[in-house]
Short mmCIF file of N, CA and C in Angstrom, two decimals:
data_model
loop_
_atom_site.label_atom_id
_atom_site.label_comp_id
_atom_site.label_asym_id
_atom_site.label_seq_id
_atom_site.Cartn_x
_atom_site.Cartn_y
_atom_site.Cartn_z
N PHE A 949 -75.42 -131.00 126.64
CA PHE A 949 -74.01 -130.65 126.67
C PHE A 949 -73.56 -129.96 125.38
N THR A 950 -74.48 -129.72 124.49
CA THR A 950 -74.15 -129.05 123.24
C THR A 950 -73.59 -127.65 123.53
N GLY A 951 -72.40 -127.38 122.98
CA GLY A 951 -71.78 -126.08 123.16
C GLY A 951 -71.16 -125.83 124.52
N LYS A 952 -71.06 -126.86 125.36
CA LYS A 952 -70.55 -126.71 126.73
C LYS A 952 -69.09 -127.17 126.83
N GLU A 953 -68.43 -126.71 127.87
CA GLU A 953 -67.09 -127.18 128.24
C GLU A 953 -67.28 -128.36 129.17
N VAL A 954 -66.82 -129.55 128.76
CA VAL A 954 -67.09 -130.79 129.49
C VAL A 954 -65.79 -131.38 130.06
N LEU A 955 -65.85 -131.80 131.30
CA LEU A 955 -64.76 -132.55 131.93
C LEU A 955 -65.24 -133.99 132.03
N GLU A 956 -64.52 -134.90 131.38
CA GLU A 956 -64.84 -136.32 131.44
C GLU A 956 -63.84 -137.02 132.35
N LEU A 957 -64.33 -137.59 133.43
CA LEU A 957 -63.47 -138.26 134.40
C LEU A 957 -63.53 -139.77 134.20
N GLY A 958 -62.36 -140.41 134.20
CA GLY A 958 -62.31 -141.85 133.96
C GLY A 958 -62.65 -142.17 132.52
N ALA A 959 -62.06 -141.43 131.60
CA ALA A 959 -62.41 -141.52 130.18
C ALA A 959 -62.01 -142.84 129.54
N GLY A 960 -61.02 -143.52 130.10
CA GLY A 960 -60.60 -144.80 129.53
C GLY A 960 -60.16 -144.67 128.09
N ILE A 961 -60.58 -145.64 127.28
CA ILE A 961 -60.16 -145.67 125.87
C ILE A 961 -60.99 -144.74 124.99
N GLY A 962 -61.91 -144.01 125.59
CA GLY A 962 -62.63 -142.98 124.85
C GLY A 962 -63.99 -143.37 124.30
N ARG A 963 -64.62 -144.37 124.90
CA ARG A 963 -65.94 -144.80 124.43
C ARG A 963 -66.91 -143.63 124.30
N PHE A 964 -66.86 -142.69 125.25
CA PHE A 964 -67.78 -141.56 125.23
C PHE A 964 -67.10 -140.25 124.81
N SER A 965 -65.79 -140.20 124.82
CA SER A 965 -65.06 -138.96 124.53
C SER A 965 -65.43 -138.36 123.17
N GLY A 966 -65.41 -139.17 122.14
CA GLY A 966 -65.73 -138.69 120.81
C GLY A 966 -67.17 -138.23 120.70
N VAL A 967 -68.09 -138.98 121.31
CA VAL A 967 -69.50 -138.61 121.29
C VAL A 967 -69.69 -137.25 121.95
N LEU A 968 -69.05 -137.07 123.10
CA LEU A 968 -69.13 -135.79 123.80
C LEU A 968 -68.53 -134.67 122.95
N ALA A 969 -67.36 -134.93 122.37
CA ALA A 969 -66.64 -133.90 121.62
C ALA A 969 -67.40 -133.46 120.36
N ARG A 970 -68.18 -134.34 119.78
CA ARG A 970 -68.92 -133.98 118.58
C ARG A 970 -70.03 -132.97 118.87
N LYS A 971 -70.43 -132.84 120.12
CA LYS A 971 -71.49 -131.88 120.46
C LYS A 971 -71.00 -130.75 121.36
N ALA A 972 -70.03 -131.03 122.19
CA ALA A 972 -69.55 -130.04 123.16
C ALA A 972 -68.63 -129.02 122.49
N LYS A 973 -68.47 -127.90 123.16
CA LYS A 973 -67.51 -126.89 122.71
C LYS A 973 -66.09 -127.44 122.87
N LYS A 974 -65.83 -128.04 124.04
CA LYS A 974 -64.53 -128.64 124.33
C LYS A 974 -64.72 -129.75 125.34
N VAL A 975 -63.93 -130.82 125.19
CA VAL A 975 -63.94 -131.92 126.15
C VAL A 975 -62.52 -132.13 126.66
N THR A 976 -62.38 -132.17 127.97
CA THR A 976 -61.12 -132.54 128.60
C THR A 976 -61.36 -133.91 129.21
N ALA A 977 -60.74 -134.93 128.64
CA ALA A 977 -60.93 -136.31 129.07
C ALA A 977 -59.73 -136.74 129.91
N VAL A 978 -60.00 -137.22 131.12
CA VAL A 978 -58.94 -137.56 132.06
C VAL A 978 -59.02 -139.05 132.42
N ASP A 979 -57.87 -139.71 132.40
CA ASP A 979 -57.80 -141.09 132.88
C ASP A 979 -56.44 -141.32 133.51
N PHE A 980 -56.40 -142.22 134.48
CA PHE A 980 -55.18 -142.53 135.22
C PHE A 980 -54.23 -143.41 134.41
N VAL A 981 -54.77 -144.24 133.53
CA VAL A 981 -53.98 -145.25 132.80
C VAL A 981 -53.45 -144.65 131.49
N ALA A 982 -52.14 -144.57 131.40
CA ALA A 982 -51.51 -143.94 130.24
C ALA A 982 -51.87 -144.65 128.93
N SER A 983 -51.89 -145.97 128.92
CA SER A 983 -52.21 -146.70 127.69
C SER A 983 -53.65 -146.45 127.25
N SER A 984 -54.54 -146.23 128.18
CA SER A 984 -55.93 -145.90 127.83
C SER A 984 -56.00 -144.52 127.17
N CYS A 985 -55.20 -143.59 127.66
CA CYS A 985 -55.15 -142.26 127.06
C CYS A 985 -54.64 -142.33 125.63
N VAL A 986 -53.64 -143.17 125.39
CA VAL A 986 -53.10 -143.35 124.04
C VAL A 986 -54.20 -143.89 123.12
N GLU A 987 -54.93 -144.89 123.58
CA GLU A 987 -56.01 -145.47 122.78
C GLU A 987 -57.12 -144.45 122.52
N ASN A 988 -57.43 -143.64 123.52
CA ASN A 988 -58.44 -142.61 123.36
C ASN A 988 -58.03 -141.64 122.26
N ARG A 989 -56.80 -141.20 122.28
CA ARG A 989 -56.31 -140.27 121.26
C ARG A 989 -56.37 -140.90 119.86
N LYS A 990 -56.05 -142.19 119.77
CA LYS A 990 -56.10 -142.89 118.48
C LYS A 990 -57.53 -142.99 117.96
N ALA A 991 -58.46 -143.26 118.87
CA ALA A 991 -59.85 -143.50 118.48
C ALA A 991 -60.63 -142.23 118.19
N ASN A 992 -60.19 -141.13 118.75
CA ASN A 992 -60.95 -139.88 118.67
C ASN A 992 -60.06 -138.73 118.23
N ALA A 993 -60.27 -138.28 117.01
CA ALA A 993 -59.40 -137.24 116.44
C ALA A 993 -60.02 -135.84 116.51
N GLU A 994 -61.10 -135.69 117.25
CA GLU A 994 -61.75 -134.37 117.32
C GLU A 994 -60.77 -133.32 117.85
N LYS A 995 -60.75 -132.18 117.21
CA LYS A 995 -59.82 -131.11 117.57
C LYS A 995 -60.15 -130.47 118.91
N ASN A 996 -61.38 -130.60 119.35
CA ASN A 996 -61.80 -130.00 120.62
C ASN A 996 -61.71 -130.99 121.79
N LEU A 997 -60.97 -132.08 121.60
CA LEU A 997 -60.78 -133.09 122.63
C LEU A 997 -59.34 -133.06 123.13
N GLU A 998 -59.19 -132.85 124.42
CA GLU A 998 -57.88 -132.92 125.06
C GLU A 998 -57.89 -134.11 126.01
N VAL A 999 -56.96 -135.03 125.83
CA VAL A 999 -56.86 -136.21 126.67
C VAL A 999 -55.67 -136.05 127.62
N ILE A 1000 -55.94 -136.18 128.91
CA ILE A 1000 -54.91 -135.96 129.93
C ILE A 1000 -54.78 -137.21 130.79
N GLN A 1001 -53.54 -137.65 130.99
CA GLN A 1001 -53.28 -138.76 131.91
C GLN A 1001 -53.02 -138.14 133.28
N ALA A 1002 -53.91 -138.42 134.24
CA ALA A 1002 -53.79 -137.83 135.57
C ALA A 1002 -54.67 -138.59 136.56
N ASP A 1003 -54.40 -138.37 137.82
CA ASP A 1003 -55.21 -138.90 138.91
C ASP A 1003 -56.40 -137.96 139.10
N VAL A 1004 -57.61 -138.47 138.91
CA VAL A 1004 -58.79 -137.60 138.99
C VAL A 1004 -59.01 -137.03 140.38
N THR A 1005 -58.41 -137.64 141.39
CA THR A 1005 -58.57 -137.12 142.76
C THR A 1005 -57.60 -135.99 143.06
N ALA A 1006 -56.73 -135.67 142.10
CA ALA A 1006 -55.72 -134.63 142.35
C ALA A 1006 -55.69 -133.58 141.23
N LEU A 1007 -56.80 -133.36 140.59
CA LEU A 1007 -56.86 -132.36 139.51
C LEU A 1007 -56.86 -130.95 140.10
N ASP A 1008 -56.31 -130.02 139.34
CA ASP A 1008 -56.19 -128.65 139.85
C ASP A 1008 -56.63 -127.64 138.78
N PHE A 1009 -57.88 -127.75 138.36
CA PHE A 1009 -58.43 -126.79 137.41
C PHE A 1009 -59.02 -125.62 138.17
N PRO A 1010 -58.93 -124.42 137.63
CA PRO A 1010 -59.55 -123.27 138.29
C PRO A 1010 -61.07 -123.44 138.38
N PRO A 1011 -61.68 -122.91 139.43
CA PRO A 1011 -63.14 -122.97 139.54
C PRO A 1011 -63.80 -122.37 138.29
N GLY A 1012 -64.88 -123.00 137.86
CA GLY A 1012 -65.61 -122.51 136.70
C GLY A 1012 -65.02 -122.90 135.36
N SER A 1013 -64.03 -123.80 135.36
CA SER A 1013 -63.39 -124.21 134.11
C SER A 1013 -64.31 -125.02 133.21
N PHE A 1014 -65.31 -125.67 133.80
CA PHE A 1014 -66.19 -126.56 133.05
C PHE A 1014 -67.65 -126.27 133.36
N ASP A 1015 -68.48 -126.53 132.35
CA ASP A 1015 -69.92 -126.38 132.53
C ASP A 1015 -70.55 -127.62 133.16
N LEU A 1016 -69.94 -128.77 132.87
CA LEU A 1016 -70.46 -130.01 133.44
C LEU A 1016 -69.37 -131.07 133.49
N VAL A 1017 -69.61 -132.05 134.34
CA VAL A 1017 -68.69 -133.18 134.51
C VAL A 1017 -69.44 -134.45 134.13
N PHE A 1018 -68.81 -135.28 133.30
CA PHE A 1018 -69.37 -136.57 132.91
C PHE A 1018 -68.46 -137.67 133.39
N SER A 1019 -69.04 -138.74 133.91
CA SER A 1019 -68.27 -139.90 134.30
C SER A 1019 -69.14 -141.13 134.18
N ASN A 1020 -68.55 -142.21 133.71
CA ASN A 1020 -69.25 -143.47 133.59
C ASN A 1020 -68.41 -144.55 134.24
N TRP A 1021 -68.86 -145.10 135.32
CA TRP A 1021 -68.21 -146.20 136.04
C TRP A 1021 -67.03 -145.79 136.91
N LEU A 1022 -66.61 -144.56 136.91
CA LEU A 1022 -65.42 -144.17 137.69
C LEU A 1022 -65.61 -144.37 139.19
N PHE A 1023 -66.72 -143.94 139.73
CA PHE A 1023 -66.88 -143.89 141.18
C PHE A 1023 -66.81 -145.26 141.84
N MET A 1024 -67.10 -146.32 141.11
CA MET A 1024 -67.01 -147.65 141.70
C MET A 1024 -65.55 -148.05 141.96
N TYR A 1025 -64.62 -147.34 141.35
CA TYR A 1025 -63.19 -147.63 141.54
C TYR A 1025 -62.54 -146.76 142.60
N LEU A 1026 -63.26 -145.77 143.10
CA LEU A 1026 -62.71 -144.86 144.10
C LEU A 1026 -63.20 -145.25 145.49
N THR A 1027 -62.39 -144.95 146.49
CA THR A 1027 -62.80 -145.19 147.87
C THR A 1027 -63.77 -144.10 148.29
N ASP A 1028 -64.48 -144.33 149.39
CA ASP A 1028 -65.38 -143.31 149.91
C ASP A 1028 -64.63 -142.02 150.21
N GLU A 1029 -63.44 -142.15 150.74
CA GLU A 1029 -62.62 -140.97 151.06
C GLU A 1029 -62.26 -140.19 149.79
N GLU A 1030 -61.91 -140.89 148.71
CA GLU A 1030 -61.56 -140.21 147.46
C GLU A 1030 -62.75 -139.49 146.84
N CYS A 1031 -63.95 -139.97 147.13
CA CYS A 1031 -65.16 -139.34 146.58
C CYS A 1031 -65.59 -138.09 147.35
N ARG A 1032 -65.02 -137.86 148.51
CA ARG A 1032 -65.40 -136.68 149.31
C ARG A 1032 -64.78 -135.42 148.78
#
């Protein structure tokens, strides 16, 4: 992921956000819980990290916006329908 544009889904408090941002060109970290986004911003001051509070099932980024998507534990919280 070095030098890549990364979309992190279910970023939570940012356990991986900073790690990703230190190598990636840019990281867009998304989480549904507003307080988790606040904690992520506090924990990770990288300038190439954008933390967004949003529903990951309703994102509207243009095609090709990211080189890769990273997620850890998110899918266990989504229904089968939301994963389609």
